[in-house]
Amino acid sequence: MSKSFKAGVAYYPEQWDKTLWKDDAIRMKKSGIEMIRIMEFAWCLIEPVEGKFDFSLFDEVVDIFSREGIKVVLGTPTATIPYWLFKKDPSCVQINSKGLPKQWGGRRSVCVNNPTFIEATIRLLNAIADHYKDNTNIIGWQLDNEIGHEGSDRCFCKNCQQKWNLWLQNKYGSIDNLNKTWGTIFWGTTYHSFDIPLPLETYGAAHNPSMLLDYSRFMSDSFVNYLNIQHDILRGKINKNQWIATDVFMPSLSNNIDIKQLTSLHDFIGLNNYPVWGDQDEPLPYYFTTLNMLYLKGLKDKPHFTVFEQFSSMQGHNCLGYLPPEKQVISWTDKAVAFGAERLFYFRWRTAPFGQEQLCYGILNNDNSDTDLLKAISNNFIEKKEVYDRIASSSSIKPKSCIAYHKDSIRILSHQYETKALYYAMNDYLQVGFEFEFTRWYAPFSIFQIPVDIKPIEDLNLSDYKIISLPFYLLCDVEFVKKLEDWVKSGGVLILSWRTGIRNKDNIAINLKLPGYFSKLAGINIDRFESLNNTKTHIKIGLFRFKVEAWADILNPVTAKVIARYSDKKKHYNGSAAISVNNSGKGKVYYIGTSLSTIGLLFLYHKIFRKEKMKPKFYGEGIESIDYLDKNNKTFKVIINNSNKNKRAFGKKLTPYSIKIKE
Amino acid sequence: MSKSFKAGVAYYPEQWDKTLWKDDAIRMKKSGIEMIRIMEFAWCLIEPVEGKFDFSLFDEVVDIFSREGIKVVLGTPTATIPYWLFKKDPSCVQINSKGLPKQWGGRRSVCVNNPTFIEATIRLLNAIADHYKDNTNIIGWQLDNEIGHEGSDRCFCKNCQQKWNLWLQNKYGSIDNLNKTWGTIFWGTTYHSFDIPLPLETYGAAHNPSMLLDYSRFMSDSFVNYLNIQHDILRGKINKNQWIATDVFMPSLSNNIDIKQLTSLHDFIGLNNYPVWGDQDEPLPYYFTTLNMLYLKGLKDKPHFTVFEQFSSMQGHNCLGYLPPEKQVISWTDKAVAFGAERLFYFRWRTAPFGQEQLCYGILNNDNSDTDLLKAISNNFIEKKEVYDRIASSSSIKPKSCIAYHKDSIRILSHQYETKALYYAMNDYLQVGFEFEFTRWYAPFSIFQIPVDIKPIEDLNLSDYKIISLPFYLLCDVEFVKKLEDWVKSGGVLILSWRTGIRNKDNIAINLKLPGYFSKLAGINIDRFESLNNTKTHIKIGLFRFKVEAWADILNPVTAKVIARYSDKKKHYNGSAAISVNNSGKGKVYYIGTSLSTIGLLFLYHKIFRKEKMKPKFYGEGIESIDYLDKNNKTFKVIINNSNKNKRAFGKKLTPYSIKIKE
Amino acid sequence: MSKSFKAGVAYYPEQWDKTLWKDDAIRMKKSGIEMIRIMEFAWCLIEPVEGKFDFSLFDEVVDIFSREGIKVVLGTPTATIPYWLFKKDPSCVQINSKGLPKQWGGRRSVCVNNPTFIEATIRLLNAIADHYKDNTNIIGWQLDNEIGHEGSDRCFCKNCQQKWNLWLQNKYGSIDNLNKTWGTIFWGTTYHSFDIPLPLETYGAAHNPSMLLDYSRFMSDSFVNYLNIQHDILRGKINKNQWIATDVFMPSLSNNIDIKQLTSLHDFIGLNNYPVWGDQDEPLPYYFTTLNMLYLKGLKDKPHFTVFEQFSSMQGHNCLGYLPPEKQVISWTDKAVAFGAERLFYFRWRTAPFGQEQLCYGILNNDNSDTDLLKAISNNFIEKKEVYDRIASSSSIKPKSCIAYHKDSIRILSHQYETKALYYAMNDYLQVGFEFEFTRWYAPFSIFQIPVDIKPIEDLNLSDYKIISLPFYLLCDVEFVKKLEDWVKSGGVLILSWRTGIRNKDNIAINLKLPGYFSKLAGINIDRFESLNNTKTHIKIGLFRFKVEAWADILNPVTAKVIARYSDKKKHYNGSAAISVNNSGKGKVYYIGTSLSTIGLLFLYHKIFRKEKMKPKFYGEGIESIDYLDKNNKTFKVIINNSNKNKRAFGKKLTPYSIKIKE
């Protein structure tokens, strides 16, 4: 663990005149920037001809910057390939879901299952590693760039086809086993061999959902394997002071790739943090950005992570949008550090004068003068050094609450979304309906200042927690349910959502009343439900009436107590139970059969948190907090005001976009 | 004709454990279910290896169910093909309108013009027929499944290309004839031979509309030929107690396939009836569903049809929607029977635990217990047995009104829709703007309880009717117009719509003033018109002002009397005639040059019906009725309340979603 | 220059019975129509077999019409090819941006870089020219039809690929030069040879914008070369009384093709003028149509142009819309003549009874009788003969104002549109956001009756003007900026827009504060800006508050005076400068850092025009005017009332849709 917070920038020396480099280094140093990340996308420079390596440019950069006291992080430049590699094997580009080839020239267009690409990667990584492994100015490595982004998490090329069939054979052993698991008898698609076509987008009718689930897992494994090749080469050679990580784009929960597996061998989690990007007219909700950091942080048992790309100036490919005021940019930095960034690289030092990111602005002005933003950033580092270092050198205080998620259930919901509320296509390749719904299950913890972990269920150490919220656990493992039962009996409080427990691990519908294995634990069963899609209805909790949306489970309480009932005369299930709580041993199980809008959420969770003596605090929208234990074993709380208004929280006054420490 | 109504379910034994079968049969019997439909989609089971047949599973099913008194309907399982057939000829999949292949794995993805598929079909049908032709437990056959659904009514593969050229040669004899009929001199696309490419979707400019019309006819013929192959094999072998039909999806008017031709050799019309499906937030308008049944019933001169799939529980592939209350599900059954279903199969007995229809729920609970719905269904059969049987054994009372349609005119309007009001893309493959407009021409008959037939013009026995509504008869046959003239003179009342008579049968514009051959009969001519698209304007009928939309013909009355005039100061044709009536002999011709919204429709048709002494009754929205003559030669009226409100009609009280008989 | 105005019609004798021709000629003559345009799309008729020509049909037409005193314009029929040519080389069709072939059968589907097509064109043009070059009844030639329309301005076929690489080699000489200019080091896409793939649409990430810019230029050159081949053959043969032009579709500013280059060898500009088309519910804004005419007229230093297709009756391929009253159609004719049409062909004489344009109505009724519109047109010619002839024989009075545009800047904005306000996809192939924004910079000149030229910057004779509005000059040539500086110093008034000066001519970002080379001249610099996309904010000019949208530059005034400031408490740049004016020598430079809505525009420009003593007149929306100098050296003003209301302007009363002359 670093003992202090370190700031850096993404730096692309190859895009600017080399006469600027030294001055850049000096200005960075002056501004509190201590690291640069370089070499991303520069494969064509370091291997201009197949097998001939030339590190002179980056050697010179490392040399110049090191002299000024700037350390260097190297990005392995595999997100785009050199022209000669494309010419050598034009079939290396991905095939999209309609069967049409992507084109060389954009990034992330090459297939990780292509043998030519893999072979070239291995040679490249060996060469880079050999060259820089003992360079003490190189402090670490970022593998590739935003793996799986921009729809690159799926491919339908011939190599994928081949590996897909092998993958299936490996997994299922016999074709009967596959047929049974997928239920191919449905629509009579029983296979006789593993020679199974990749699930190209079909026209009219859909693909077998279990095939799609396996396709998602297969693609994930392909990327994990590919990145592990890079990892293993580096790890085998580099000195132990150099770390290895990758930069994960946001949001990535509904991506085919399992980020936990992707990063399992890495020293820490790296992420890119863009609270606003492209043509957005306002930033993402602040808790959406936080949730993204907490989810990624939750993949490792460490309090800190690295932000490889932190929004500084406006960014977009073809279109721009919201211009944040400087203090909001600073606030986003504060927040990243508060939630665990021990290293943070602003994106980017200087705007590229050409190329696809001409509209991705840096922190220098066009005329190479300092922006006001750079001055603000620099002042901020001086002003907050102590705070940032203290956070970076502290350990976390384990929350008593956790929100757990299940990757395979998310995968299924990305296809069979069941309600339009779980469908939101940001563009051709990002269906992030789940991500937005998931924030609804996070928001109460955020707004009531209840510290919370976000964990995949396989990493869940039950005994750590008092409350576990487990929304959308569709594909259930009966063993895990048993563990939850024991944990509840011993005092745990479990919160379940609609659609819990509808299938087994293999995506086969459960032959029990819903919520399946959870039925007894939740003290209810469910025969009927309605998809509300984008319509709304109402529930009543006590005397108060709240809007709900997305879904309506109609609960039959068995041992559970009803907390909320539908309240809508237009619905034939008016008066039926919507939310319940069941006592089990010393614990409780809440079942929330619908999605509440904000006020309802606050009302419901306030009750829950108070009942569990979690001391919910309400300071209105915009306030977030997180607790640390410093190296002197002193606890402290970091409080952030995300809003442009003056706020009061935990007895502190917070001006707009400010941060405060409470001892 | 059956003497009694029979209920069944769609049953997929291959999807469940065989230990459940016997119990299923017993429970069905207890619930009043007397038939199962099986074997749909099971080709891979009965011909697991090319040419080797194995009927053991279905034999066992037939045996078990027969013992419990359940009769069996067999679906020919050709809507999906076995894997080995795909492997044998991977080019058997359809090519979509962009020239890209569909993929095996979904249903309806195979081309009916593919020789490998046809050959395999013939072998399969012979084998099934040989095996089950004399089995007295098999009462009938459903050919294939939802022919033409999900965009499968078009293909652009090499086999289609070849057959398309032959089809054109057959039809036109000489290429000059084709060139003249299509008017290929336009844009200089004159052909020298029948080697004419299929009309793939082009970019920018459109295809020759007459080519598209022929393409639609060609595709229809291809499907008719294919299904007739199946029919002929069965008919040649089966015993005469077994009937043959197919299940038509809804809506199918704008499908390329002419359902009348498709079903011409069948014993009766079969249809699938889903008043709500997928992500719809509410059911289709009740009269839309009724219109669909009447249109299909109108294809045969019989009062009854079969519902092969009747909505029971929620259905959807990836997304769900509206949950109907049980009594509404029962009401939809009532209505299907009321309008002519003598057999009705609920879809489906039990939910598939896997596969593409995991979200298509059955009428058992997940834990295999009876749903409340099943109980309600069962009670309903007991309670209504007498009523249902009486309807099923009655003959229809011939309505004095008819709405006639013309398939080729509908085909043209699906491409050249002329106004956005006739364009409504439900998804990539369903452009059902016509279907929704057509309900507007049906609604007045429904709401005023005027019995009405829906007939293709070629089946129209003019002398049967007092009123014929003939909307959107664009492509006119002068001989038919002459017959209509005679019929009007002898007292018929003809109702025409905007765009009547603009072309001849071959889609060549008429060189007469509009409405062309109808001009004299309607007593008007039309030089100018406006497409209102989705905007609205107004007309005045007497002192009352009504909204109109879609289109505005500007009528020049010659001998006709003006009934309505445009009333909109923003329109330069304000004050011009919009609706007219012309006396001709003892009859009358109404010309309605625009589309009225509901209140206007009611006002106008109330006048028309009263003038013709049709005794219009108005009980508000939701009430429908139909007349029968029972076997004792007693007439009776079936009245349905589609609404969730208490209603009064024909002197009867109707509770929500109820049915009543009036003697 | 003609001494009188001439009217014509688009005539397609091949689509009608030849018995009609003579009568058509007589009726035309009677109606004041003196010319026909024929032979467009008739390649298959005049070269029915490769290399065998047959002009008999058109010879007969020319003969018949000539006898009645009707002159003939020939269209070279290359917008669609004969079937035999397609069969000879099926690869002649364009490949679309996804890599899929277009299909023969629509128009404009053939690639101008295809050698088979070019060879056939050459043979065809020679044959036509030889046949008609000395025919005195042929007065002129229209080359091809609507070049670049319907997405045909881009192709990705093998021939284009080859020529693209040659074009790049020609332009850049060395690959290093290309790499440097494009900045291919970005994302590591450095090329080693000119074997560079065409920029097919990629998935996910974008193409290099400078590559797209070059692709646009390359496509333009391809079309220019192709049309020049046609031009050169004709020019080499025809007699000098025959002119050559082409018909440009609207809008064409954002088309890849540079219309100025396309028409550089032509005798005059030809254009097609459809104020409403297809499913539009109302005509385009009148000033949009005017701007289109002025922009095209501005490509030549001539006061007159030809309208090859003037809207007469409703037009559409699959859908229709607005029906203009007859006097509006006449008014559109008035306006075309007023703005410079010395020849005008109505589209079309008679409706095609078949083919893709069955819904493109002519000016005869279906029954071949005269429409009221034809009568109105005919009367109009009689009534306005003197006025039309006077305009046609006058020379223009050079405006003192000009709006200048830069094709390459428009090209860049069509991809990198930067704000959604510059993105408006009318359909798959027309992104005309720029065109609509551009009208905003024209509107003040129109509404205040300030005569204005529209010129590409390369044709700008600075000394002609007092005011130059130069919006969206992104890609700056420093030499041109210097000329503007001199011009301003000597008294010129320059109006600049947001995004001025952000790049150099090669699309490389300027390393100066914005607006780059204009910074000193404008007396401001800009560090920050926001893309407002489709949101709005406000500015204050003096005490008045106005809505603005699209973009917000935040100006730092250096020597400039602030005219407007942002006035929006929700914006952190509230109070910052939005519009400035800078004095430089005797001149002034306005910088407008945002897009004003109508009222704000009027307020601002009224000030500007008054300050410059341009005598702005305001008569409300709908009034336009233009000044001429007649052959007697008398000036006169043509005033048009585009509205359906009575108006008063320049002391004249104007009834709805009328035209007046003021001496």
Tab-separated table of N, CA, C and O in Angstrom, chain C residues 332-384:
chain	number	residue	atom	x	y	z
C	332	TRP	N	-44.616	29.961	-55.509
C	332	TRP	CA	-43.286	29.329	-55.532
C	332	TRP	C	-42.615	29.574	-56.886
C	332	TRP	O	-41.393	29.697	-56.975
C	333	THR	N	-43.414	29.610	-57.939
C	333	THR	CA	-42.883	29.949	-59.261
C	333	THR	C	-42.402	31.403	-59.265
C	333	THR	O	-41.286	31.707	-59.698
C	334	ASP	N	-43.264	32.279	-58.795
C	334	ASP	CA	-42.893	33.702	-58.684
C	334	ASP	C	-41.545	33.855	-57.996
C	334	ASP	O	-40.668	34.583	-58.439
C	335	LYS	N	-41.433	33.165	-56.886
C	335	LYS	CA	-40.240	33.303	-56.062
C	335	LYS	C	-39.005	32.770	-56.774
C	335	LYS	O	-37.940	33.391	-56.725
C	336	ALA	N	-39.143	31.649	-57.443
C	336	ALA	CA	-38.008	31.092	-58.177
C	336	ALA	C	-37.549	32.086	-59.240
C	336	ALA	O	-36.354	32.366	-59.388
C	337	VAL	N	-38.507	32.648	-59.945
C	337	VAL	CA	-38.157	33.634	-60.967
C	337	VAL	C	-37.531	34.858	-60.299
C	337	VAL	O	-36.492	35.361	-60.728
C	338	ALA	N	-38.159	35.305	-59.224
C	338	ALA	CA	-37.670	36.499	-58.535
C	338	ALA	C	-36.211	36.321	-58.122
C	338	ALA	O	-35.397	37.235	-58.262
C	339	PHE	N	-35.854	35.150	-57.651
C	339	PHE	CA	-34.486	34.952	-57.177
C	339	PHE	C	-33.529	34.525	-58.288
C	339	PHE	O	-32.357	34.308	-58.018
C	340	GLY	N	-34.040	34.411	-59.498
C	340	GLY	CA	-33.088	34.229	-60.592
C	340	GLY	C	-33.382	33.166	-61.631
C	340	GLY	O	-32.570	32.951	-62.535
C	341	ALA	N	-34.511	32.479	-61.540
C	341	ALA	CA	-34.775	31.433	-62.544
C	341	ALA	C	-35.145	32.082	-63.875
C	341	ALA	O	-36.170	32.751	-63.981
C	342	GLU	N	-34.315	31.860	-64.883
C	342	GLU	CA	-34.673	32.387	-66.209
C	342	GLU	C	-35.354	31.295	-67.048
C	342	GLU	O	-35.973	31.569	-68.053
C	343	ARG	N	-35.150	30.080	-66.615
C	343	ARG	CA	-35.885	28.934	-67.184
C	343	ARG	C	-36.432	28.119	-66.014
C	343	ARG	O	-35.753	27.998	-64.984
C	344	LEU	N	-37.593	27.549	-66.193
C	344	LEU	CA	-38.208	26.788	-65.104
C	344	LEU	C	-39.077	25.698	-65.705
C	344	LEU	O	-39.967	25.980	-66.520
C	345	PHE	N	-38.751	24.463	-65.322
C	345	PHE	CA	-39.499	23.301	-65.813
C	345	PHE	C	-40.354	22.753	-64.669
C	345	PHE	O	-39.810	22.392	-63.619
C	346	TYR	N	-41.660	22.706	-64.897
C	346	TYR	CA	-42.480	22.063	-63.866
C	346	TYR	C	-42.248	20.561	-63.902
C	346	TYR	O	-42.075	19.971	-64.973
C	347	PHE	N	-42.265	19.985	-62.722
C	347	PHE	CA	-42.189	18.542	-62.628
C	347	PHE	C	-43.571	18.049	-62.241
C	347	PHE	O	-44.042	18.345	-61.163
C	348	ARG	N	-44.224	17.388	-62.989
C	348	ARG	CA	-44.069	16.817	-64.294
C	348	ARG	C	-45.360	16.988	-65.061
C	348	ARG	O	-46.397	17.309	-64.495
C	349	TRP	N	-45.341	16.799	-66.330
C	349	TRP	CA	-46.532	17.059	-67.152
C	349	TRP	C	-47.690	16.152	-66.743
C	349	TRP	O	-48.771	16.612	-66.417
C	350	ARG	N	-47.400	14.876	-66.736
C	350	ARG	CA	-48.470	13.900	-66.464
C	350	ARG	C	-47.893	12.876	-65.482
C	350	ARG	O	-46.705	12.560	-65.530
C	351	THR	N	-48.741	12.370	-64.602
C	351	THR	CA	-48.302	11.374	-63.627
C	351	THR	C	-47.900	10.083	-64.335
C	351	THR	O	-48.533	9.697	-65.313
C	352	ALA	N	-46.847	9.444	-63.828
C	352	ALA	CA	-46.508	8.125	-64.354
C	352	ALA	C	-47.543	7.133	-63.837
C	352	ALA	O	-47.791	7.081	-62.633
C	353	PRO	N	-48.141	6.353	-64.723
C	353	PRO	CA	-49.184	5.430	-64.250
C	353	PRO	C	-48.613	4.238	-63.488
C	353	PRO	O	-49.356	3.470	-62.889
C	354	PHE	N	-47.299	4.089	-63.504
C	354	PHE	CA	-46.665	2.911	-62.905
C	354	PHE	C	-45.311	3.346	-62.368
C	354	PHE	O	-44.905	4.502	-62.519
C	355	GLY	N	-44.622	2.405	-61.787
C	355	GLY	CA	-43.253	2.687	-61.357
C	355	GLY	C	-43.164	3.366	-60.004
C	355	GLY	O	-44.172	3.673	-59.358
C	356	GLN	N	-41.920	3.625	-59.602
C	356	GLN	CA	-41.617	4.107	-58.260
C	356	GLN	C	-42.194	5.483	-57.948
C	356	GLN	O	-42.242	5.874	-56.798
C	357	GLU	N	-42.606	6.212	-58.997
C	357	GLU	CA	-43.143	7.553	-58.748
C	357	GLU	C	-44.607	7.671	-59.153
C	357	GLU	O	-45.049	8.718	-59.626
C	358	GLN	N	-45.348	6.616	-58.916
C	358	GLN	CA	-46.793	6.669	-59.147
C	358	GLN	C	-47.449	7.757	-58.314
C	358	GLN	O	-48.542	8.206	-58.615
C	359	LEU	N	-46.800	8.113	-57.198
C	359	LEU	CA	-47.373	9.130	-56.311
C	359	LEU	C	-46.760	10.514	-56.546
C	359	LEU	O	-46.958	11.421	-55.758
C	360	CYS	N	-45.983	10.649	-57.633
C	360	CYS	CA	-45.471	11.974	-57.997
C	360	CYS	C	-46.414	12.536	-59.055
C	360	CYS	O	-46.305	12.206	-60.238
C	361	TYR	N	-47.321	13.372	-58.615
C	361	TYR	CA	-48.406	13.792	-59.497
C	361	TYR	C	-47.986	14.887	-60.474
C	361	TYR	O	-47.169	15.746	-60.150
C	362	GLY	N	-48.542	14.830	-61.680
C	362	GLY	CA	-48.282	15.814	-62.719
C	362	GLY	C	-49.318	16.918	-62.710
C	362	GLY	O	-50.114	17.034	-61.775
C	363	ILE	N	-49.290	17.725	-63.771
C	363	ILE	CA	-50.240	18.839	-63.808
C	363	ILE	C	-51.424	18.573	-64.732
C	363	ILE	O	-52.169	19.473	-65.068
C	364	LEU	N	-51.591	17.333	-65.117
C	364	LEU	CA	-52.845	16.930	-65.770
C	364	LEU	C	-53.618	16.061	-64.793
C	364	LEU	O	-53.034	15.419	-63.925
C	365	ASN	N	-54.922	16.048	-64.960
C	365	ASN	CA	-55.723	15.123	-64.168
C	365	ASN	C	-55.553	13.702	-64.676
C	365	ASN	O	-55.084	13.478	-65.790
C	366	ASN	N	-55.970	12.772	-63.857
C	366	ASN	CA	-55.932	11.347	-64.228
C	366	ASN	C	-56.616	11.075	-65.571
C	366	ASN	O	-56.191	10.220	-66.321
C	367	ASP	N	-57.681	11.800	-65.834
C	367	ASP	CA	-58.443	11.545	-67.066
C	367	ASP	C	-57.926	12.402	-68.211
C	367	ASP	O	-58.632	12.600	-69.197
C	368	ASN	N	-56.731	12.917	-68.058
C	368	ASN	CA	-56.055	13.692	-69.097
C	368	ASN	C	-56.642	15.093	-69.284
C	368	ASN	O	-56.248	15.816	-70.187
C	369	SER	N	-57.564	15.486	-68.421
C	369	SER	CA	-58.082	16.861	-68.524
C	369	SER	C	-57.126	17.817	-67.813
C	369	SER	O	-56.263	17.387	-67.043
C	370	ASP	N	-57.279	19.082	-68.099
C	370	ASP	CA	-56.449	20.081	-67.424
C	370	ASP	C	-56.814	20.162	-65.946
C	370	ASP	O	-57.992	20.198	-65.593
C	371	THR	N	-55.808	20.209	-65.088
C	371	THR	CA	-56.097	20.521	-63.685
C	371	THR	C	-56.366	22.018	-63.569
C	371	THR	O	-55.976	22.812	-64.426
C	372	ASP	N	-57.000	22.397	-62.484
C	372	ASP	CA	-57.139	23.819	-62.185
C	372	ASP	C	-55.752	24.436	-62.059
C	372	ASP	O	-55.548	25.604	-62.403
C	373	LEU	N	-54.823	23.632	-61.579
C	373	LEU	CA	-53.463	24.134	-61.423
C	373	LEU	C	-52.862	24.500	-62.782
C	373	LEU	O	-52.242	25.560	-62.931
C	374	LEU	N	-53.083	23.654	-63.779
C	374	LEU	CA	-52.545	23.965	-65.103
C	374	LEU	C	-53.153	25.263	-65.617
C	374	LEU	O	-52.458	26.115	-66.180
C	375	LYS	N	-54.436	25.415	-65.367
C	375	LYS	CA	-55.090	26.665	-65.796
C	375	LYS	C	-54.472	27.852	-65.073
C	375	LYS	O	-54.179	28.889	-65.669
C	376	ALA	N	-54.256	27.676	-63.773
C	376	ALA	CA	-53.676	28.770	-62.998
C	376	ALA	C	-52.264	29.087	-63.488
C	376	ALA	O	-51.879	30.258	-63.606
C	377	ILE	N	-51.514	28.060	-63.780
C	377	ILE	CA	-50.145	28.240	-64.282
C	377	ILE	C	-50.178	29.001	-65.598
C	377	ILE	O	-49.417	29.945	-65.827
C	378	SER	N	-51.069	28.580	-66.427
C	378	SER	CA	-51.193	29.186	-67.751
C	378	SER	C	-51.586	30.664	-67.628
C	378	SER	O	-50.958	31.543	-68.219
C	379	ASN	N	-52.581	30.923	-66.831
C	379	ASN	CA	-52.994	32.317	-66.606
C	379	ASN	C	-51.861	33.133	-66.034
C	379	ASN	O	-51.665	34.295	-66.379
C	380	ASN	N	-51.134	32.522	-65.153
C	380	ASN	CA	-50.015	33.216	-64.502
C	380	ASN	C	-48.980	33.656	-65.534
C	380	ASN	O	-48.458	34.765	-65.468
C	381	PHE	N	-48.701	32.768	-66.480
C	381	PHE	CA	-47.701	33.121	-67.491
C	381	PHE	C	-48.166	34.333	-68.315
C	381	PHE	O	-47.376	35.206	-68.671
C	382	ILE	N	-49.442	34.327	-68.594
C	382	ILE	CA	-49.986	35.462	-69.369
C	382	ILE	C	-49.889	36.736	-68.534
C	382	ILE	O	-49.327	37.750	-68.946
C	383	GLU	N	-50.380	36.628	-67.326
C	383	GLU	CA	-50.450	37.789	-66.435
C	383	GLU	C	-49.072	38.347	-66.104
C	383	GLU	O	-48.867	39.561	-66.044
C	384	LYS	N	-48.093	37.471	-65.856
C	384	LYS	CA	-46.794	37.919	-65.352
C	384	LYS	C	-45.716	37.966	-66.429
C	384	LYS	O	-44.552	38.189	-66.099
